[in-house]
mmCIF file of C-alpha atoms in Angstrom:
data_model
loop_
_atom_site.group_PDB
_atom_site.id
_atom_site.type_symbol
_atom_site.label_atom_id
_atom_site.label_comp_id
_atom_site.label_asym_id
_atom_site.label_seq_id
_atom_site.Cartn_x
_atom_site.Cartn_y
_atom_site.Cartn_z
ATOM 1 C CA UNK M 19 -54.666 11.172 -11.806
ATOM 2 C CA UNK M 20 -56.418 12.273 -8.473
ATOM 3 C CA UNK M 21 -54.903 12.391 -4.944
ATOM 4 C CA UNK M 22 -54.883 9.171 -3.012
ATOM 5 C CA UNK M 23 -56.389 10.717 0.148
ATOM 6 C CA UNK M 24 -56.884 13.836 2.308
ATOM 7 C CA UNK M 25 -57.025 14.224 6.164
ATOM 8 C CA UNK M 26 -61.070 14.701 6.326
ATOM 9 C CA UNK M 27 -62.614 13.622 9.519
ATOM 10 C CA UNK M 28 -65.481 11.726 8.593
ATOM 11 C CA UNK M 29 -63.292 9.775 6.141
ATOM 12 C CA UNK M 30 -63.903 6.090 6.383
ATOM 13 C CA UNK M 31 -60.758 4.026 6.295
ATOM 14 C CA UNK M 32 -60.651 0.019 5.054
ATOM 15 C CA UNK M 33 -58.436 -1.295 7.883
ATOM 16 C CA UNK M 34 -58.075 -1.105 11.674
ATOM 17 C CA UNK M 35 -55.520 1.202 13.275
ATOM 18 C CA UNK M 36 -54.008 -1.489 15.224
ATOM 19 C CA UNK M 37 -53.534 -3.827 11.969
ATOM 20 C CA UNK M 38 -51.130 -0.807 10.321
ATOM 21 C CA UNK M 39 -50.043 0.153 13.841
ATOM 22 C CA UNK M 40 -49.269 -3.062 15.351
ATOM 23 C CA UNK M 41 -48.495 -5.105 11.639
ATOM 24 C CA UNK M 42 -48.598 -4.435 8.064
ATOM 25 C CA UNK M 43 -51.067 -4.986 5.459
ATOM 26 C CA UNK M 44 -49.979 -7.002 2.283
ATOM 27 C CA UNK M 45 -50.655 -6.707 -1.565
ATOM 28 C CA UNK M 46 -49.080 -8.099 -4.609
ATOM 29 C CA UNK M 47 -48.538 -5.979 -7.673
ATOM 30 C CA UNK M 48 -46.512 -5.654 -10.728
ATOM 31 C CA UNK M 49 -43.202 -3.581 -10.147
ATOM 32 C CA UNK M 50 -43.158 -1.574 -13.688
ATOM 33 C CA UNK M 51 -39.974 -0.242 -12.055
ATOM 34 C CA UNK M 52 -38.934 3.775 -10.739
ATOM 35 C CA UNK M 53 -37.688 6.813 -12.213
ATOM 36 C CA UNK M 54 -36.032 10.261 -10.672
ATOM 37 C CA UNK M 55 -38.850 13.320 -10.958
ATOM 38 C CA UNK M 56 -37.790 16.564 -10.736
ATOM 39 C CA UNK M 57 -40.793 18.065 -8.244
ATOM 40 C CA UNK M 58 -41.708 15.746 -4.989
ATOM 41 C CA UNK M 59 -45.613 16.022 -5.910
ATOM 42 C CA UNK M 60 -48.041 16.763 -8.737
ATOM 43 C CA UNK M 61 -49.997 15.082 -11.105
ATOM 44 C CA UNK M 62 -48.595 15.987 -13.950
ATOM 45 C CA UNK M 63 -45.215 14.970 -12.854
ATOM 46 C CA UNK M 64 -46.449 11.311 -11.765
ATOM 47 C CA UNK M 65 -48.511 11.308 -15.198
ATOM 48 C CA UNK M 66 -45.149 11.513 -17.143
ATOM 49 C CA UNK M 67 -43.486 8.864 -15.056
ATOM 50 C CA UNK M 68 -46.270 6.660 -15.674
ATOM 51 C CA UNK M 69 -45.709 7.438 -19.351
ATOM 52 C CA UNK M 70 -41.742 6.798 -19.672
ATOM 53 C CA UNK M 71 -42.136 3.622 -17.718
ATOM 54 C CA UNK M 72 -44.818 1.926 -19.553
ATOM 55 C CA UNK M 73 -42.819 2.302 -22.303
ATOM 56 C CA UNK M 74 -39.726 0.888 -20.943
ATOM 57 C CA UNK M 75 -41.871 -2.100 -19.956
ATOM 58 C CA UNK M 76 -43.150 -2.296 -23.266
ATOM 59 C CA UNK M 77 -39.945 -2.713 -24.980
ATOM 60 C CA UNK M 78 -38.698 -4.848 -22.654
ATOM 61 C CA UNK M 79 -41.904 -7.161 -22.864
ATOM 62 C CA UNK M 80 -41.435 -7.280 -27.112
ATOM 63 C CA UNK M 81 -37.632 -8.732 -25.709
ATOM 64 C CA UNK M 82 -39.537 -11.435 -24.256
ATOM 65 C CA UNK M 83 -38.931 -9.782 -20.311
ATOM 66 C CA UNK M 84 -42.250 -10.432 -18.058
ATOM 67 C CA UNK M 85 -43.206 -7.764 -15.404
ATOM 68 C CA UNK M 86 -41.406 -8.774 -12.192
ATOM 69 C CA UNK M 87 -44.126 -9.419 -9.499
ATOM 70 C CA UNK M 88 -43.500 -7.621 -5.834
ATOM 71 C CA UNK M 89 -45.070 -7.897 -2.311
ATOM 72 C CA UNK M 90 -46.132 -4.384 -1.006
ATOM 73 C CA UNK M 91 -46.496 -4.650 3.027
ATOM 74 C CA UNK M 92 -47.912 -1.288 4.110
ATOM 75 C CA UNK M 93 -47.733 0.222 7.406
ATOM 76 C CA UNK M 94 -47.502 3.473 9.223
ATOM 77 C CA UNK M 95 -43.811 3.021 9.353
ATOM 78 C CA UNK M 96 -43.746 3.394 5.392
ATOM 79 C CA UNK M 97 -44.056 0.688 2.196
ATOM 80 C CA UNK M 98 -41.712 -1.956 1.729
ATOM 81 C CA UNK M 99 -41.138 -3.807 -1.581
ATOM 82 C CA UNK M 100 -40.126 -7.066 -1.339
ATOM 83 C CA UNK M 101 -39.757 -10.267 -3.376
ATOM 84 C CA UNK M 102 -42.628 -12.427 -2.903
ATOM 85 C CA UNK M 103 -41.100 -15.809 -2.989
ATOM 86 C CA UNK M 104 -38.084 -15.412 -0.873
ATOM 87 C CA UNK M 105 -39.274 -12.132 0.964
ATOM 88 C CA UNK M 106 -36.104 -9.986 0.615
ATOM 89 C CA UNK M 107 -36.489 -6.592 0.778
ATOM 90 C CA UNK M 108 -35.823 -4.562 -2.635
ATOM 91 C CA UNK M 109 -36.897 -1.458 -1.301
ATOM 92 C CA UNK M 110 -37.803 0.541 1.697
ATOM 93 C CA UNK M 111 -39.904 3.614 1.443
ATOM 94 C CA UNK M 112 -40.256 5.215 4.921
ATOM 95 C CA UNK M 113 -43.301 7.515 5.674
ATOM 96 C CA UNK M 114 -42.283 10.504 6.445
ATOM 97 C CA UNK M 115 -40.356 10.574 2.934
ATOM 98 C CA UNK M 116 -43.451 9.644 0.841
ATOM 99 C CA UNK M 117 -44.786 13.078 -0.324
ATOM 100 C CA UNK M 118 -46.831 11.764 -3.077
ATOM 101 C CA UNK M 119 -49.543 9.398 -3.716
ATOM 102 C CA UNK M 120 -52.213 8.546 -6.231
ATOM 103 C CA UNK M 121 -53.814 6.428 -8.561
ATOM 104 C CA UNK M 122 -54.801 6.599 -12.132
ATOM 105 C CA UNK M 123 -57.894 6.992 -13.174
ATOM 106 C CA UNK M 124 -57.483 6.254 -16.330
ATOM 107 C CA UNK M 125 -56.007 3.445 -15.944
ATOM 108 C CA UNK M 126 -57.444 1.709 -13.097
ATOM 109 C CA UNK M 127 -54.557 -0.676 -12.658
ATOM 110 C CA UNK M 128 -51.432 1.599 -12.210
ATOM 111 C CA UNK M 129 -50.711 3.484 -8.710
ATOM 112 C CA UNK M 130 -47.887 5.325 -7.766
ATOM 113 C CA UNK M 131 -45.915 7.274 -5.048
ATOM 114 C CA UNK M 132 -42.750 9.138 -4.856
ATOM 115 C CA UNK M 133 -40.300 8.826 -2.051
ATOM 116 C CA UNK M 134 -37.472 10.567 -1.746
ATOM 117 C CA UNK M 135 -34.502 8.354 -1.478
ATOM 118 C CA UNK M 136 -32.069 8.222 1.693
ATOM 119 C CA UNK M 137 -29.063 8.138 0.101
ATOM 120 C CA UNK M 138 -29.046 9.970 -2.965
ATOM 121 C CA UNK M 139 -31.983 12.513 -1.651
ATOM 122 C CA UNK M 140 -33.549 12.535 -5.200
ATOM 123 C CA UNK M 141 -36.906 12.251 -5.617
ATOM 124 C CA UNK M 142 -38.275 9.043 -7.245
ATOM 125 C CA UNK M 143 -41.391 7.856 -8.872
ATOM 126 C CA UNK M 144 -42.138 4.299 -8.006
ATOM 127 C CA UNK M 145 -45.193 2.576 -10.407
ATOM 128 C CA UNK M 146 -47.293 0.178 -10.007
ATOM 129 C CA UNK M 147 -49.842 -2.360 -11.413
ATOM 130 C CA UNK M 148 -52.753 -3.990 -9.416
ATOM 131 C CA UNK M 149 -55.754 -5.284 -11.644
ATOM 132 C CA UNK M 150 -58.266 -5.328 -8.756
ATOM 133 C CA UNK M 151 -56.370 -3.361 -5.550
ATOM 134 C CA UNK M 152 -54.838 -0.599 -7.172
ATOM 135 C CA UNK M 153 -57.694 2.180 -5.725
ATOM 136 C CA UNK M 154 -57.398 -0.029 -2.385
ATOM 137 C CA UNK M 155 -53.686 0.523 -2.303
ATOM 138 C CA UNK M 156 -53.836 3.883 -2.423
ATOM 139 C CA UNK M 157 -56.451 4.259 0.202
ATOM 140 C CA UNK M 158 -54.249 1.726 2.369
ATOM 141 C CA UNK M 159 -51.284 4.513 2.068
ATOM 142 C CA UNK M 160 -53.184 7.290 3.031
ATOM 143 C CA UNK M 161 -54.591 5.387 6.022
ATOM 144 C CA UNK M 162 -51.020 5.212 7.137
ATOM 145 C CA UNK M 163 -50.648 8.614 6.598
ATOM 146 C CA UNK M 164 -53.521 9.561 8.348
ATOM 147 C CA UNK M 165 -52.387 7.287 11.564
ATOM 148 C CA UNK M 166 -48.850 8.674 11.570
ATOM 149 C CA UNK M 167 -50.134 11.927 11.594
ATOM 150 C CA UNK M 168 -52.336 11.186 14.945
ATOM 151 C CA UNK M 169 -49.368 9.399 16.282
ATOM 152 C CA UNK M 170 -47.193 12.475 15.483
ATOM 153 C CA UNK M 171 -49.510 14.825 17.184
ATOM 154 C CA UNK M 172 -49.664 12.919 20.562
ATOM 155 C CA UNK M 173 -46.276 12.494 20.632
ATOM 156 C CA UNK M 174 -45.524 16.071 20.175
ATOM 157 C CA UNK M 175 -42.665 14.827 17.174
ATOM 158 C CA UNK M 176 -40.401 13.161 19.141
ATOM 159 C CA UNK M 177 -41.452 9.538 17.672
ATOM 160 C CA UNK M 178 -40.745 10.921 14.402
ATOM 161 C CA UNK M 179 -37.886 11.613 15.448
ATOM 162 C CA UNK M 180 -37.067 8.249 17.412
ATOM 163 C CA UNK M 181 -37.880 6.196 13.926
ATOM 164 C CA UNK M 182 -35.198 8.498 12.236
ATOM 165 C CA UNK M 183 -32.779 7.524 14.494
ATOM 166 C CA UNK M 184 -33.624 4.118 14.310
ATOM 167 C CA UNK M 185 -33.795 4.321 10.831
ATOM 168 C CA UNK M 186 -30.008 5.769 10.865
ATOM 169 C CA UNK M 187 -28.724 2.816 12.990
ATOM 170 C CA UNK M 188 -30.596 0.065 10.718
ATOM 171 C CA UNK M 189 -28.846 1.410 7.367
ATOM 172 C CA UNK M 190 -25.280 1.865 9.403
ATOM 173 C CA UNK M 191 -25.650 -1.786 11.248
ATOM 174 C CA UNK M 192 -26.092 -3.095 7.052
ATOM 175 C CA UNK M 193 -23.091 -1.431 6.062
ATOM 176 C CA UNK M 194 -21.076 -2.804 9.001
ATOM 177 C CA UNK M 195 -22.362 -5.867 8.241
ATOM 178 C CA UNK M 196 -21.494 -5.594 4.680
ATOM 179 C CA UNK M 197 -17.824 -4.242 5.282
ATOM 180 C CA UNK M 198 -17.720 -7.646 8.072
ATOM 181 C CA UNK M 199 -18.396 -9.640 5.064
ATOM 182 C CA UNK M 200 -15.831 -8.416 2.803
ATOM 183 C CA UNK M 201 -13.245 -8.111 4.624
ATOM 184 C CA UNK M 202 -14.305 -11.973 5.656
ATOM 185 C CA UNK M 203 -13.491 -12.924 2.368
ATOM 186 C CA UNK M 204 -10.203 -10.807 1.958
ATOM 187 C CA UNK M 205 -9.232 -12.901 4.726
ATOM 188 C CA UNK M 206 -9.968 -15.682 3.094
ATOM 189 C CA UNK M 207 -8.211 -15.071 0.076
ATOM 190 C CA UNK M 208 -5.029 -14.289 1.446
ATOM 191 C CA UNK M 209 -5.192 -17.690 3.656
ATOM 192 C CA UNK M 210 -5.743 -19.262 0.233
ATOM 193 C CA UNK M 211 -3.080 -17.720 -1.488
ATOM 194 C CA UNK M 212 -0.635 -18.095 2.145
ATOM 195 C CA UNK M 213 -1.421 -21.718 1.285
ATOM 196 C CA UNK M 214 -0.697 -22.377 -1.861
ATOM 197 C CA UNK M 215 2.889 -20.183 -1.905
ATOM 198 C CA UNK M 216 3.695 -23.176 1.476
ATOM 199 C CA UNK M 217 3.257 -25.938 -1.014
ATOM 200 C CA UNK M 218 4.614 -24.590 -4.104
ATOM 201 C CA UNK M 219 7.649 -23.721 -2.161
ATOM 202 C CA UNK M 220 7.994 -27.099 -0.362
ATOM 203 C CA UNK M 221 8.225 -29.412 -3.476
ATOM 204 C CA UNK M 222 6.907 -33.224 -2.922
ATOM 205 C CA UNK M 223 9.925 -35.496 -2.302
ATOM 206 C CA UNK M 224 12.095 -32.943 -1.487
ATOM 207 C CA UNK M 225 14.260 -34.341 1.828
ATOM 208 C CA UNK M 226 16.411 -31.933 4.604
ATOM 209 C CA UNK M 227 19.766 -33.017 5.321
ATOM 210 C CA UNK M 228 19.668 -34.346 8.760
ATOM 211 C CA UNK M 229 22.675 -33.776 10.840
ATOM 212 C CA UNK M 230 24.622 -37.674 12.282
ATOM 213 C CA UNK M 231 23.126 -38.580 15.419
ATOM 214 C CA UNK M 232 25.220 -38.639 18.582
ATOM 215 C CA UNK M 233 25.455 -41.099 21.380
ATOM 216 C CA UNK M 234 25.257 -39.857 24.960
ATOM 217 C CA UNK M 235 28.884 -39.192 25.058
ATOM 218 C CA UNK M 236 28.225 -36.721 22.039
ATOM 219 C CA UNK M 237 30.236 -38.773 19.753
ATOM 220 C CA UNK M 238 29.186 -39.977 16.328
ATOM 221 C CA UNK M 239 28.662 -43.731 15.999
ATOM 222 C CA UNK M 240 30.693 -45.922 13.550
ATOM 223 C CA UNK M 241 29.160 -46.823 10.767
ATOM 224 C CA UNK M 242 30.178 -49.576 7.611
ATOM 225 C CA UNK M 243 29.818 -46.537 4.974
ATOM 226 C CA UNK M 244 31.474 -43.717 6.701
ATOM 227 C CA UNK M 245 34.495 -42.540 5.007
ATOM 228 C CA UNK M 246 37.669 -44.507 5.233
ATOM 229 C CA UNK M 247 41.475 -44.282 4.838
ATOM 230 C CA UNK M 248 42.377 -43.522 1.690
ATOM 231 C CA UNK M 249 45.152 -46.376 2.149
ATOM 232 C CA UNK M 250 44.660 -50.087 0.157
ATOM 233 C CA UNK M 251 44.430 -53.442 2.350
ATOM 234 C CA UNK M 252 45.981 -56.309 0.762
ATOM 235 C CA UNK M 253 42.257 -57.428 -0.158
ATOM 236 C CA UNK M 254 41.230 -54.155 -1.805
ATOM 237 C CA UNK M 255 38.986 -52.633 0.800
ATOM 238 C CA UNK M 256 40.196 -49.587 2.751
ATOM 239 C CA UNK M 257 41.042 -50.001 6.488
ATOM 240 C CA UNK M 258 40.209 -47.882 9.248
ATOM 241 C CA UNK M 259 43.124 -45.565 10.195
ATOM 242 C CA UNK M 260 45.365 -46.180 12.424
ATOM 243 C CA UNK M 261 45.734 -43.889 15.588
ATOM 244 C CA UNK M 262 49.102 -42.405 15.942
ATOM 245 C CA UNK M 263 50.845 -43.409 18.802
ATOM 246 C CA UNK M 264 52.354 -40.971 20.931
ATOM 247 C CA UNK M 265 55.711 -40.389 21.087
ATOM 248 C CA UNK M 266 55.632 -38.899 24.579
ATOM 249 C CA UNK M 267 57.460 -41.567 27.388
ATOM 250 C CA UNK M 268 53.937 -42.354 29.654
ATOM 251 C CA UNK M 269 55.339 -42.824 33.300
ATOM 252 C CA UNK M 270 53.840 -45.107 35.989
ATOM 253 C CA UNK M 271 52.007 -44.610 38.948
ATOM 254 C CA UNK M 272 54.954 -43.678 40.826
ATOM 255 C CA UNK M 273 56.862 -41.738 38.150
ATOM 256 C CA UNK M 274 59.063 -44.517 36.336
ATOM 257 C CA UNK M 275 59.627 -45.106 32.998
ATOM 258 C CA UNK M 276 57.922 -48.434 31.536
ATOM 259 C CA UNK M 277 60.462 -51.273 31.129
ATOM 260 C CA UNK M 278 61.103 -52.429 27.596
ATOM 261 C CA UNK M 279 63.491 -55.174 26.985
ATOM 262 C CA UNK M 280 64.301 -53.820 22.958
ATOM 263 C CA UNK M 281 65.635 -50.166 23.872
ATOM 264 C CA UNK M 282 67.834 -50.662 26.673
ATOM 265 C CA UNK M 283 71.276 -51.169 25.888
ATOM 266 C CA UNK M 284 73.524 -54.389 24.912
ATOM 267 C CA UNK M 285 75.755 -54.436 28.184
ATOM 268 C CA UNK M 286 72.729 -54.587 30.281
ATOM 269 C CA UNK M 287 71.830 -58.582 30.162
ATOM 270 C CA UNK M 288 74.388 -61.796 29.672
ATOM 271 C CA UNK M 289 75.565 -62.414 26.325
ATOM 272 C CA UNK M 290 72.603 -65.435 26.212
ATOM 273 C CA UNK M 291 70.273 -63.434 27.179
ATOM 274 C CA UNK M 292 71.209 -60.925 24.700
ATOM 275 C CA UNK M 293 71.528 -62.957 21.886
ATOM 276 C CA UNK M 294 67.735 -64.414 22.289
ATOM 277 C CA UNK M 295 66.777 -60.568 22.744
ATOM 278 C CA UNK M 296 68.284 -59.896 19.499
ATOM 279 C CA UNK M 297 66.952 -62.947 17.593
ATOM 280 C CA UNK M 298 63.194 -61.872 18.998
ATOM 281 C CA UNK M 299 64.071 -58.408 17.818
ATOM 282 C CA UNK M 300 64.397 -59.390 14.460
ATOM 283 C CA UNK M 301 61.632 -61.834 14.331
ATOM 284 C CA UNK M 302 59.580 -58.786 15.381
ATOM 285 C CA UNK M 303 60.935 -56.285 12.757
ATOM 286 C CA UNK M 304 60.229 -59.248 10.294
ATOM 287 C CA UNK M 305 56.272 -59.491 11.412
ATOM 288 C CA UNK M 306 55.782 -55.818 11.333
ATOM 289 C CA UNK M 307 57.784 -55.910 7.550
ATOM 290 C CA UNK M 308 55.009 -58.789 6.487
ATOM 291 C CA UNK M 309 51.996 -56.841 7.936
#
């Protein structure tokens, strides 16, 4: 192993400062994968990383696994990893927590650097494989190095300290936007299930009871199948009931009884008269007998 770079001033980088300034420069590589080291630097400690996971890959490659291929985009803000066909970032190794970086030369193919991660604060080993760029990799990193460190010094720190802060605000505004999408789909869950307990509780061809309609006097309409007297006609259909008549004496307008020729008394008309009163009495109590 041998270090990637040192600050020397008549070192001659590959790359303009404004290209890892103002952009990032891209490589593809083989991801062999990462593994927690104990000590943030050393060659001995990358050397055994290097070691454990080219076995790993080894075993995984007699299982018929290929080496998963990874875009590196390098600038003096750090080293992403990213997928190379739909670009989403696996990883993002920020500069200032790179303390590590170096290539093997031995094996010209694998690099490696070890960042210490954000949210666990261990350090990790991170290995790759390059079958032409590996060497150029490493020189790319320590370019960025080398330009942060300028950057740093005529800034007097605080931009180091501005990209932490931004830094802190990107990784919150992904776990808001994380939590934003769960609790989207809580929502949506309980709408489902809101929905479901509607219909299973309203069974198809299930029908309310309405309540008679009324007219606009408030009063129920007649109607052919509404109940009916319990009393027999002569043709075996029930008639309506009768209303009651009232046995109170209804007066006229001015207070006197109604006349009615059948309840006054016998000595009140000629004997004639009386007689056809009584025959018309009968014939009336014979009707109402019939009916």
């Amino acid at each position: 192993m041998n270090r990637a770079f040192s600050r020397k001033k008549d070192k001659t980088w590959m790359h303009t400062p404004e290209a890892l300034s103002k952009h990032y420069i891209p490589y593809n590589a083989k991801f062999l994968g990462s593994t927690e080291v104990e000590q943030p630097k050393g060659t001995e400690v990358v050397r055994d990383a290097v070691r454990k996971l080219k076995f790993a890959r080894h075993i995984k490659k007699s299982e018929g696994q290929k080496t998963p291929k990874v875009e590196l985009q390098i600038s003096i803000y750090g080293v992403k990893i990213l997928d190379p066909k739909t670009k989403e970032v696996q990883h993002n190794c920020q500069l200032h927590r790179i303390s590590f970086c170096a290539d093997d030369k031995t094996d010209k193919r694998i690099f490696t650097f070890i960042c210490k991660d954000s949210e666990s604060n261990k350090h990790l080993c991170y290995v790759f494989d390059s079958e032409k760029c590996a060497e150029e990799i490493t020189l790319t990193i320590g370019q960025a190095f080398d330009l942060a460190y300028r950057k740093f010094l005529e800034s007097g720190g605080k931009d180091v300290e501005t990209r932490k802060q931004i830094a802190g605000l990107q990784k919150r505004i992904q776990e808001l936007e994380t939590e934003n999408m769960e609790l989207k789909n809580k929502v949506q869950d309980l709408e489902n299930q809101l929905r479901i307990t509607q219909v299973n509780s309203s069974p198809a061809g299930s029908v309310t009871p309405k309540s008679p309609s009324t007219d606009i006097f408030d009063m129920v309409p007649f109607s052919p199948m509404s109940p009916q007297s319990s009393a027999p006609s002569r043709n075996g259909t029930e008639p309506p009931p009768v209303p009651s008549r009232s046995t109170e004496i209804k007066r006229d307008l001015f207070g006197a009884e109604p006349f009615d020729p059948f309840i006054c008394g016998a000595g009140d008309f000629p004997p004639d008269i009386q007689s056809k009163l009584d025959e018309m009495q009968r014939q009336r109590w014979r009707g109402s007998k019939w009916d």
